[in-house]
Coordinates of C-alpha atoms in Angstrom, one line a residue:
Chain A
M1 CA -94.9 53.7 -76.4
S2 CA -96.2 50.2 -77.6
I3 CA -99.7 49.2 -77.2
Q4 CA -98.8 46.5 -74.7
N5 CA -97.3 49.1 -72.3
K6 CA -100.2 51.1 -72.4
A7 CA -102.4 48.3 -71.5
L8 CA -100.2 47.6 -68.6
R9 CA -100.4 51.0 -67.2
D10 CA -102.1 51.1 -63.8
P11 CA -104.9 53.6 -64.3
A12 CA -105.1 54.4 -60.6
W13 CA -101.3 55.3 -60.4
H14 CA -101.6 59.3 -61.0
E15 CA -104.5 59.2 -58.5
R16 CA -102.4 57.6 -55.9
L17 CA -99.2 59.7 -56.6
F18 CA -101.5 62.9 -56.3
S19 CA -103.0 61.8 -52.9
T20 CA -99.9 60.9 -51.4
W21 CA -98.1 64.4 -52.4
L22 CA -101.6 66.0 -51.0
L23 CA -101.1 64.2 -47.8
V24 CA -97.4 65.3 -47.4
A25 CA -98.5 69.0 -48.3
V26 CA -101.2 69.2 -45.8
I27 CA -99.0 67.6 -43.1
M28 CA -96.1 70.0 -43.8
A29 CA -98.5 72.7 -43.8
C30 CA -100.0 71.6 -40.4
L31 CA -96.3 71.5 -39.0
Y32 CA -95.6 75.0 -40.1
V33 CA -98.7 76.5 -38.7
T34 CA -97.7 74.9 -35.5
E35 CA -94.2 76.3 -35.5
F36 CA -93.3 72.7 -34.8
K37 CA -89.4 72.9 -33.9
P38 CA -88.5 70.1 -31.7
W39 CA -84.7 70.9 -32.0
T40 CA -85.5 73.6 -29.6
L41 CA -85.7 71.0 -27.1
L42 CA -82.0 70.5 -27.5
D43 CA -81.2 74.3 -27.0
E44 CA -78.8 74.9 -24.1
T45 CA -81.3 76.8 -22.2
S46 CA -84.1 74.4 -22.7
L47 CA -81.8 71.4 -21.6
R48 CA -80.7 73.4 -18.5
A49 CA -84.3 74.1 -17.6
T50 CA -85.2 70.2 -18.1
R51 CA -82.2 69.1 -16.2
Q52 CA -83.2 71.4 -13.2
F53 CA -86.7 70.0 -13.2
L54 CA -85.7 66.4 -13.5
A55 CA -83.1 66.6 -10.8
S56 CA -85.5 68.2 -8.5
F57 CA -87.7 64.8 -9.0
F58 CA -85.1 63.2 -6.6
P59 CA -85.7 62.2 -3.9
P60 CA -89.5 61.6 -4.4
A61 CA -91.7 63.2 -1.4
H62 CA -92.6 60.4 1.0
D63 CA -93.3 61.8 4.4
V64 CA -96.5 60.5 6.0
V65 CA -98.3 63.8 5.9
F66 CA -97.8 64.0 2.3
L67 CA -98.7 60.4 1.5
K68 CA -101.8 60.9 3.4
L69 CA -102.8 64.0 1.3
I70 CA -102.0 61.8 -1.8
V71 CA -104.3 59.0 -0.7
V72 CA -107.0 61.4 0.0
S73 CA -106.6 63.3 -3.4
T74 CA -106.5 59.9 -5.1
W75 CA -109.8 58.9 -3.5
Q76 CA -111.3 62.3 -4.4
T77 CA -110.1 61.7 -8.1
I78 CA -112.0 58.4 -8.1
A79 CA -114.9 59.7 -6.6
V80 CA -115.2 62.7 -9.0
A81 CA -114.8 60.3 -12.1
T82 CA -117.4 57.6 -10.6
A83 CA -120.0 60.4 -9.6
G84 CA -119.6 62.2 -13.0
V85 CA -120.1 59.1 -15.1
T86 CA -122.9 58.0 -12.9
L87 CA -124.8 61.3 -13.4
A88 CA -123.7 61.1 -17.1
L89 CA -125.5 57.6 -17.3
I90 CA -128.8 58.6 -15.5
V91 CA -129.0 61.3 -18.3
A92 CA -127.6 59.5 -21.2
V93 CA -129.8 56.5 -21.3
P94 CA -133.1 58.5 -21.5
L95 CA -131.8 60.8 -24.2
A96 CA -130.6 57.8 -26.2
L97 CA -134.0 56.2 -25.7
I98 CA -135.8 59.1 -27.1
A99 CA -133.3 59.4 -30.2
T100 CA -133.3 55.6 -31.1
R101 CA -135.0 54.8 -34.2
T102 CA -135.4 51.2 -33.4
L103 CA -137.9 51.9 -30.5
S104 CA -140.2 54.0 -32.7
I105 CA -143.8 53.0 -32.7
S106 CA -144.9 55.6 -35.4
R107 CA -142.6 53.5 -37.7
I108 CA -144.7 50.4 -37.5
G109 CA -146.8 49.8 -40.7
S110 CA -145.3 51.9 -43.3
G111 CA -141.5 52.1 -42.2
R112 CA -141.5 55.9 -42.0
V113 CA -141.2 57.6 -38.8
A114 CA -144.1 60.5 -38.4
L115 CA -143.0 64.0 -38.4
V116 CA -143.3 65.1 -34.8
P117 CA -141.4 62.2 -33.4
K118 CA -138.7 62.7 -36.1
I119 CA -138.5 66.3 -34.9
I120 CA -138.2 65.3 -31.3
R121 CA -135.6 62.6 -32.4
N122 CA -133.3 65.1 -34.3
A123 CA -133.5 67.7 -31.4
T124 CA -132.4 65.2 -29.0
R125 CA -129.3 64.2 -31.2
G126 CA -128.6 67.9 -31.5
V127 CA -128.6 68.4 -27.8
L128 CA -126.3 65.2 -27.7
I129 CA -123.8 67.0 -30.2
V130 CA -123.7 70.2 -28.3
L131 CA -122.9 68.3 -24.9
R132 CA -120.0 66.3 -26.4
S133 CA -118.7 69.1 -28.6
I134 CA -117.7 71.3 -25.6
P135 CA -114.8 69.9 -24.0
E136 CA -114.8 68.9 -20.3
L137 CA -111.9 71.3 -19.7
V138 CA -114.2 74.2 -20.8
W139 CA -117.0 73.1 -18.7
G140 CA -114.7 72.6 -15.7
L141 CA -113.5 76.3 -16.3
L142 CA -117.2 77.3 -16.4
F143 CA -118.1 75.6 -13.2
V144 CA -115.3 76.6 -11.2
R145 CA -116.2 80.3 -12.1
A146 CA -119.8 79.5 -11.3
I147 CA -119.6 77.5 -7.9
G148 CA -116.2 77.7 -7.0
L149 CA -113.1 75.6 -6.5
G150 CA -113.8 71.8 -5.6
D151 CA -114.9 68.6 -6.7
T152 CA -118.6 69.5 -7.5
A153 CA -117.2 71.5 -10.7
G154 CA -115.2 68.4 -11.7
V155 CA -118.4 66.1 -11.3
L156 CA -120.7 68.5 -13.2
A157 CA -118.0 69.0 -16.0
I158 CA -117.5 65.2 -16.5
A159 CA -121.3 64.3 -16.2
L160 CA -122.2 67.0 -19.0
T161 CA -119.4 65.8 -21.6
Y162 CA -119.8 62.3 -20.9
C163 CA -123.6 62.6 -20.9
G164 CA -123.2 63.6 -24.6
M165 CA -120.6 60.9 -25.6
M166 CA -122.3 58.1 -23.9
G167 CA -125.8 59.0 -25.3
K168 CA -124.3 59.0 -28.8
V169 CA -122.6 55.6 -28.3
F170 CA -125.7 54.0 -26.6
L171 CA -127.8 55.2 -29.6
E172 CA -125.4 53.7 -32.1
I173 CA -125.2 50.5 -30.0
M174 CA -129.3 50.2 -30.1
E175 CA -129.4 51.1 -33.7
S176 CA -126.9 48.5 -34.9
Q177 CA -128.4 45.6 -33.0
D178 CA -130.9 43.0 -34.6
A179 CA -134.0 45.0 -34.3
R180 CA -136.4 41.9 -34.5
S181 CA -136.8 41.3 -31.0
T182 CA -137.5 44.8 -30.2
D183 CA -139.9 44.8 -33.2
T184 CA -141.8 41.7 -32.0
L185 CA -142.7 43.2 -28.6
L186 CA -143.9 46.6 -30.2
I187 CA -145.9 44.7 -32.8
N188 CA -147.5 42.9 -29.6
G189 CA -148.4 46.4 -28.0
A190 CA -145.7 46.9 -25.5
S191 CA -144.6 50.4 -24.8
R192 CA -141.2 51.9 -26.0
G193 CA -139.8 51.5 -22.3
Q194 CA -141.0 48.1 -22.2
A195 CA -139.6 46.9 -25.6
F196 CA -136.4 48.7 -24.4
L197 CA -136.2 46.6 -21.1
Y198 CA -137.4 43.2 -22.4
A199 CA -135.7 43.1 -25.9
T200 CA -133.2 46.1 -26.6
L201 CA -131.4 46.1 -23.3
P202 CA -130.7 42.4 -22.8
S203 CA -129.3 42.4 -26.5
C204 CA -127.0 45.6 -25.8
L205 CA -126.4 45.4 -22.3
P206 CA -122.8 43.8 -22.5
E207 CA -121.5 46.5 -25.0
M208 CA -123.3 49.4 -22.9
V209 CA -121.6 48.0 -19.8
S210 CA -118.3 47.8 -21.7
Y211 CA -118.5 51.1 -22.8
T212 CA -119.6 52.7 -19.7
V213 CA -116.7 51.1 -17.8
F214 CA -114.2 52.5 -20.6
R215 CA -115.6 55.8 -20.0
W216 CA -115.1 55.7 -16.6
E217 CA -111.4 54.8 -16.9
C218 CA -111.2 58.0 -19.3
A219 CA -113.0 60.0 -16.6
I220 CA -110.3 59.2 -14.2
R221 CA -107.7 60.6 -16.4
S222 CA -110.0 63.7 -17.2
S223 CA -110.5 64.4 -13.6
V224 CA -107.0 64.7 -13.0
I225 CA -106.6 67.3 -15.9
L226 CA -109.8 69.0 -14.5
G227 CA -108.1 69.5 -11.0
F228 CA -105.5 71.8 -13.0
V229 CA -108.3 74.3 -13.5
G230 CA -109.3 73.9 -9.8
A231 CA -111.7 71.2 -10.0
G232 CA -110.2 69.0 -7.0
G233 CA -108.5 65.8 -6.6
L234 CA -104.9 64.7 -7.7
G235 CA -104.8 67.3 -10.4
Q236 CA -105.3 70.2 -8.2
Q237 CA -102.5 68.8 -5.8
M238 CA -100.2 68.4 -8.8
D239 CA -100.8 71.9 -9.9
L240 CA -100.0 73.2 -6.5
S241 CA -96.7 71.2 -6.5
M242 CA -95.5 72.4 -9.8
R243 CA -96.3 75.9 -8.8
M244 CA -94.0 75.5 -6.0
L245 CA -91.4 73.8 -8.0
A246 CA -91.7 70.8 -5.8
G247 CA -90.3 68.1 -8.2
G248 CA -90.2 65.6 -5.5
Q249 CA -94.0 65.7 -4.7
V250 CA -94.6 65.8 -8.6
V251 CA -93.0 62.6 -9.2
T252 CA -94.6 60.8 -5.9
M253 CA -98.0 62.1 -7.6
L254 CA -97.1 60.8 -11.1
A255 CA -96.4 57.4 -9.7
A256 CA -99.8 57.5 -7.6
F257 CA -101.5 58.5 -10.9
V258 CA -99.8 55.9 -12.8
A259 CA -101.0 53.3 -10.3
L260 CA -104.3 54.7 -10.3
V261 CA -104.8 54.5 -14.1
W262 CA -103.5 50.6 -13.9
V263 CA -105.8 49.8 -11.2
A264 CA -108.6 51.2 -13.3
D265 CA -107.6 49.2 -16.1
V266 CA -107.5 45.9 -14.2
V267 CA -110.8 46.7 -12.7
S268 CA -112.6 47.4 -16.0
K269 CA -111.1 44.1 -17.5
Q270 CA -112.5 42.2 -14.5
L271 CA -115.9 43.9 -14.9
R272 CA -115.9 43.1 -18.7
A273 CA -114.9 39.5 -18.0
L274 CA -117.8 39.2 -15.7
L275 CA -120.3 39.9 -18.4
D276 CA -119.5 36.9 -20.2
Chain B
M1 CA -162.3 38.8 -32.1
S2 CA -163.7 38.8 -35.3
V3 CA -161.7 39.8 -38.5
N4 CA -162.6 40.9 -41.9
F5 CA -160.3 41.6 -44.8
S6 CA -162.3 43.2 -47.8
N7 CA -160.0 43.7 -50.9
V8 CA -156.8 44.2 -48.9
T9 CA -153.7 44.7 -50.9
V10 CA -150.2 44.9 -49.4
R11 CA -147.2 46.1 -50.9
L12 CA -143.8 45.5 -49.3
G13 CA -140.5 47.3 -49.9
R14 CA -140.1 51.1 -50.9
D15 CA -140.7 52.9 -54.4
A16 CA -138.7 51.3 -56.8
D17 CA -138.5 47.8 -55.6
A18 CA -142.0 47.7 -54.0
R19 CA -144.0 44.7 -55.0
I20 CA -147.4 43.4 -54.2
V21 CA -147.2 40.6 -51.7
L22 CA -150.9 40.2 -51.0
N23 CA -153.4 40.8 -53.8
A24 CA -157.1 41.9 -53.2
I25 CA -157.5 39.6 -50.2
S26 CA -161.1 39.1 -48.9
L27 CA -161.5 36.8 -46.0
S28 CA -163.7 36.9 -42.8
L29 CA -163.0 34.9 -39.5
N30 CA -165.6 34.8 -36.6
A31 CA -164.5 35.2 -33.1
G32 CA -163.1 32.0 -31.6
E33 CA -162.5 30.4 -35.1
Q34 CA -159.5 28.3 -35.7
V35 CA -158.0 28.5 -39.2
A36 CA -154.8 27.3 -40.8
I37 CA -153.1 28.9 -43.6
I38 CA -151.2 27.0 -46.2
G39 CA -149.4 27.6 -49.4
P40 CA -145.9 27.4 -50.9
S41 CA -142.9 29.6 -49.6
G42 CA -143.2 33.1 -50.6
A43 CA -147.0 33.0 -51.0
G44 CA -147.6 35.8 -48.5
K45 CA -148.4 33.8 -45.3
T46 CA -146.2 35.7 -43.0
T47 CA -147.3 39.0 -44.6
L48 CA -151.0 38.2 -43.9
L49 CA -150.3 37.7 -40.4
H50 CA -148.4 40.7 -40.0
T51 CA -151.2 42.7 -41.8
L52 CA -153.5 40.9 -39.3
A53 CA -151.4 42.2 -36.3
C54 CA -151.5 45.9 -37.6
A55 CA -147.7 45.6 -38.3
I56 CA -147.9 46.2 -42.1
K57 CA -150.4 49.0 -43.3
P58 CA -152.4 47.7 -46.3
V59 CA -151.9 50.3 -49.6
S60 CA -155.8 49.6 -50.3
G61 CA -158.7 47.7 -49.2
E62 CA -160.2 47.6 -45.5
L63 CA -159.3 45.5 -42.7
T64 CA -161.7 45.4 -39.7
I65 CA -160.9 44.0 -36.5
N66 CA -163.8 43.5 -34.1
K67 CA -165.8 46.0 -36.3
E68 CA -163.0 48.5 -35.9
I69 CA -160.8 49.6 -38.9
P70 CA -157.3 49.8 -37.1
W71 CA -155.5 52.2 -39.4
T72 CA -158.3 54.9 -38.9
L73 CA -157.9 54.7 -35.0
A74 CA -155.7 57.2 -33.0
K75 CA -152.2 56.1 -32.5
L76 CA -152.7 55.3 -28.9
A77 CA -155.9 53.3 -29.6
L78 CA -154.2 51.5 -32.6
H79 CA -151.2 50.6 -30.1
E80 CA -153.7 49.5 -27.5
L81 CA -155.4 47.3 -30.3
R82 CA -152.0 45.8 -31.1
G83 CA -151.9 45.0 -27.3
R84 CA -154.8 42.5 -27.8
I85 CA -153.3 40.9 -30.8
F86 CA -150.4 38.3 -30.1
L87 CA -148.2 37.6 -33.1
A88 CA -145.5 34.9 -32.6
P89 CA -143.0 35.3 -35.5
Q90 CA -141.4 32.1 -37.1
S91 CA -138.3 31.4 -35.1
P92 CA -138.9 34.0 -32.2
P93 CA -136.0 36.4 -31.8
L94 CA -135.1 36.0 -28.2
P95 CA -132.3 38.1 -26.7
P96 CA -129.4 35.6 -26.2
R97 CA -128.6 36.8 -22.8
Q98 CA -132.2 37.1 -21.5
R99 CA -133.5 34.6 -19.1
V100 CA -136.4 32.2 -20.2
V101 CA -138.5 33.6 -17.3
N102 CA -138.5 37.2 -18.6
A103 CA -138.7 36.0 -22.3
V104 CA -141.9 34.4 -21.2
L105 CA -143.3 37.2 -19.2
A106 CA -142.6 39.6 -22.2
G107 CA -145.8 38.2 -23.5
R108 CA -147.9 40.2 -20.9
L109 CA -146.1 43.5 -21.2
S110 CA -149.1 45.2 -22.8
S111 CA -151.1 44.4 -20.0
I112 CA -148.9 45.8 -17.3
S113 CA -147.2 49.4 -16.5
T114 CA -143.6 50.0 -17.6
L115 CA -142.9 50.4 -13.8
S116 CA -143.9 47.0 -12.9
A117 CA -142.4 45.3 -16.0
L118 CA -139.0 47.1 -14.9
L119 CA -139.6 45.8 -11.2
S120 CA -140.3 42.4 -12.7
L121 CA -136.8 42.5 -14.5
Y122 CA -135.4 42.9 -11.0
K123 CA -137.4 40.3 -9.1
P124 CA -139.5 38.3 -11.4
K125 CA -143.0 38.8 -10.1
D126 CA -145.0 36.2 -11.7
A127 CA -142.6 33.5 -12.1
A128 CA -145.4 30.8 -11.3
L129 CA -147.3 32.1 -14.3
A130 CA -144.2 31.6 -16.7
F131 CA -143.6 28.1 -15.1
A132 CA -147.2 27.2 -15.6
A133 CA -146.9 28.3 -19.2
L134 CA -143.6 26.5 -19.9
A135 CA -144.9 23.3 -18.2
R136 CA -147.6 23.1 -20.9
F137 CA -144.9 22.7 -23.3
K138 CA -142.6 20.5 -21.0
L139 CA -140.1 23.2 -20.7
E140 CA -140.6 24.1 -17.0
D141 CA -137.0 22.9 -16.1
K142 CA -135.6 25.9 -18.2
L143 CA -137.2 28.9 -16.3
W144 CA -134.1 30.4 -15.1
L145 CA -131.9 29.4 -17.9
R146 CA -130.4 32.0 -20.5
C147 CA -132.2 31.8 -23.9
D148 CA -128.7 31.2 -25.7
R149 CA -128.7 27.8 -23.7
L150 CA -131.9 26.6 -25.5
S151 CA -132.1 24.7 -28.7
G152 CA -134.0 25.9 -31.6
G153 CA -136.9 23.8 -30.5
E154 CA -136.9 24.9 -27.3
R155 CA -136.8 28.6 -28.1
Q156 CA -139.8 28.1 -30.5
R157 CA -141.8 26.5 -27.4
V158 CA -140.6 29.6 -25.2
G159 CA -142.2 31.9 -27.8
L160 CA -145.3 29.6 -27.6
A161 CA -145.3 30.0 -23.7
R162 CA -145.2 33.9 -24.3
M163 CA -148.4 33.3 -26.1
M164 CA -150.0 31.4 -23.1
V165 CA -149.4 34.4 -20.6
S166 CA -150.8 37.0 -23.0
Q167 CA -154.4 37.6 -22.8
A168 CA -154.9 38.4 -26.4
P169 CA -158.2 37.3 -28.0
L170 CA -156.5 37.3 -31.3
I171 CA -153.6 34.8 -31.7
L172 CA -151.4 34.6 -34.9
L173 CA -148.7 32.0 -35.0
D174 CA -146.2 32.0 -37.9
E175 CA -145.0 28.2 -38.6
P176 CA -145.3 27.6 -34.6
V177 CA -143.9 24.0 -34.8
S178 CA -141.6 24.1 -37.7
A179 CA -138.7 23.2 -35.3
L180 CA -140.3 20.6 -33.4
D181 CA -140.3 16.8 -33.8
P182 CA -143.5 15.4 -35.2
A183 CA -145.0 14.2 -32.0
L184 CA -144.1 17.4 -30.0
G185 CA -145.3 19.4 -32.8
L186 CA -148.6 17.8 -32.7
S187 CA -149.0 18.1 -28.9
A188 CA -147.8 21.7 -28.8
L189 CA -150.4 22.6 -31.3
K190 CA -153.1 20.7 -29.4
T191 CA -152.0 22.9 -26.4
I192 CA -152.2 26.1 -28.4
Q193 CA -155.8 25.2 -29.7
D194 CA -156.9 24.1 -26.4
E195 CA -155.7 27.6 -24.9
A196 CA -157.3 29.2 -28.0
T197 CA -160.7 27.6 -27.2
A198 CA -160.5 28.2 -23.4
R199 CA -160.0 31.9 -24.1
N200 CA -162.3 32.2 -26.9
A201 CA -159.8 33.5 -29.0
T202 CA -159.4 33.5 -32.6
L203 CA -156.6 31.6 -33.9
V204 CA -154.7 31.7 -37.1
V205 CA -151.7 29.5 -37.8
S206 CA -149.5 29.2 -40.8
L207 CA -148.3 25.8 -41.4
H208 CA -145.9 23.9 -43.8
D209 CA -147.1 20.6 -42.8
V210 CA -150.3 20.1 -44.9
Q211 CA -151.2 16.9 -42.9
L212 CA -151.1 18.4 -39.6
A213 CA -153.3 21.5 -41.0
R214 CA -155.8 18.9 -42.3
A215 CA -155.8 17.0 -39.2
R216 CA -156.3 19.6 -36.7
F217 CA -158.0 22.4 -38.3
A218 CA -161.6 22.7 -39.6
R219 CA -161.1 25.5 -42.1
L220 CA -158.0 25.8 -44.3
I221 CA -156.9 28.8 -46.5
G222 CA -154.6 28.2 -49.4
L223 CA -152.6 31.1 -50.2
K224 CA -150.7 31.2 -53.5
A225 CA -148.8 34.3 -55.1
G226 CA -150.5 36.7 -52.9
R227 CA -154.0 35.7 -53.6
I228 CA -156.6 33.5 -51.8
H229 CA -156.4 30.4 -54.0
F230 CA -159.3 28.4 -51.8
D231 CA -160.8 28.9 -48.5
L232 CA -162.5 25.5 -47.7
P233 CA -163.5 23.2 -44.8
A234 CA -160.5 20.8 -44.2
S235 CA -162.7 17.9 -45.4
A236 CA -163.2 19.6 -48.8
V237 CA -159.4 19.9 -49.5
D238 CA -158.1 16.9 -51.6
E239 CA -155.1 16.1 -53.4
A240 CA -156.2 17.9 -56.5
T241 CA -156.7 21.2 -54.7
L242 CA -153.4 20.6 -53.0
A243 CA -151.5 19.8 -56.2
D244 CA -153.0 23.0 -57.6
L245 CA -151.8 25.0 -54.6
Y246 CA -148.3 23.7 -54.5
G247 CA -147.8 23.1 -58.2
A248 CA -147.1 19.8 -60.3
E249 CA -143.9 18.6 -58.3
F250 CA -146.2 18.3 -55.3
A251 CA -148.4 15.6 -57.0
E252 CA -145.4 13.7 -58.2
A253 CA -143.5 14.0 -55.0
A254 CA -146.5 13.4 -52.6
G255 CA -146.3 9.7 -52.3
M256 CA -142.6 10.1 -51.1
A257 CA -141.9 13.4 -49.5
K258 CA -143.5 16.6 -48.3
P259 CA -143.9 19.5 -50.7
N260 CA -141.4 21.7 -48.7
A261 CA -137.7 21.0 -47.7
A262 CA -138.2 22.1 -44.4
A263 CA -141.0 19.9 -43.8
A264 CA -139.3 16.8 -45.6
E265 CA -136.8 16.5 -43.1
L266 CA -139.4 16.0 -40.4
P267 CA -142.0 13.3 -41.4
S268 CA -145.2 14.1 -40.0
V269 CA -146.5 12.0 -37.4
L270 CA -149.9 11.9 -39.1
A271 CA -148.1 11.1 -42.7
A272 CA -148.5 7.2 -42.3
P273 CA -152.0 7.0 -42.0
A274 CA -153.1 10.2 -43.8
A275 CA -150.8 9.1 -46.5
A276 CA -152.8 6.1 -47.1
R277 CA -155.9 7.9 -47.1
C278 CA -155.0 10.9 -49.4
F279 CA -152.4 9.9 -51.6

């Protein structure tokens, strides 16, 4: 090999080659562990079952009594999501306030946060991690056991998980904004709450509202899933219809669900547009 | 409030890149006194004001405010003391979406409860107070506007109106008129000084415009490279003193322009008569 060829050799090439094969190996291992065999979908038995299920979708159920039930369940789903997100918001904002470093008063002067506030702050972050690391489905199962079937379980499940997520994101939003307006008020003797209300909040409000609306959209989808474990709303009805193999009802509910998500999307877009 | 610095040294930055910004400053201000701090960029004027506001802790020396040593106070008492000191930073950081009325009323947060601060956000309680403060700077028509609708000069005056609603007996202003045209700057400075006199508040102002400082203040403190270069009555500050403070270029440029680029864009309203006298 000539000297020139050596000089032209890309020093990063081996590394790149290695990481590509590593990625391929990891994905193969994952597919093996999950027994990913999509061709079983095309088996004679699978195809027959799918065909039967799809055939039962038609005609979609459309009697007045059933449609009324759908309207009520949809409304319940929206209510569960809204109530859950509202509860989450009420808890998440104070937790984020406690955990935010930019609102620290002990930091003024030396730039270092004092020990006790640091412990409180980290403990609060820990609480937020625990809250959001347990999926709402698990909370849902837990609450259905504890307080029985119904919407309340759904509201609590969403409130707990979403409180963790929203608290964490609010915290990041507040810490990433320009801290000077907050600092100025703290230096002039404002309390943490006051500095939040008059400097941090006006700077962060659009982002926080936008994220809350996005979460509300997610909560609507979540509350449908929670319905399957007995936490009320559209999901619970869908679960019942599936058990009864009433495909016509399932397809009507799916249509209602798509419409609901679409409406949520439109509403959240409108709300975000209002902020500018 | 009376203030006393005795051998105060301030270091900024952490560990390896820490550098001394104020070096053994000794200085005393009587209650109700009004002084201007001048000096080249990077001399430590802003740091001096922040140290006075108890926003930066000195590494050595002793700062006394009203016969109390702030950094030996309990945390609550220290923060309560901060509430009695008003610091307006250069180009006041106002949240873009905040309305002017709330930006101004933020000046009296330290004297009201958090609950009434919250209620006042919902329905501004002392709009009349904010209106009167803004009117002192000819900004009363901006009361209900959002801060991002204001020009730089208007924003600076909102910061000054905020000072008006605070009841602080120690007022610290960092370049309060740097974004204002000369006539407006002069009238704003007069308004500030009248308010300080009316309140019997101690007023410390950092200024780039040397002529303005000489015209409006009885006592000038020259700061250079973190040290007090001079602390003189305005009448004793002559061209030689200033040339020494700002460096050789100042003396050369003095006849034509201001020592500082920002000030050079805005010829001082006082420059014409003062220049004849001084340079």
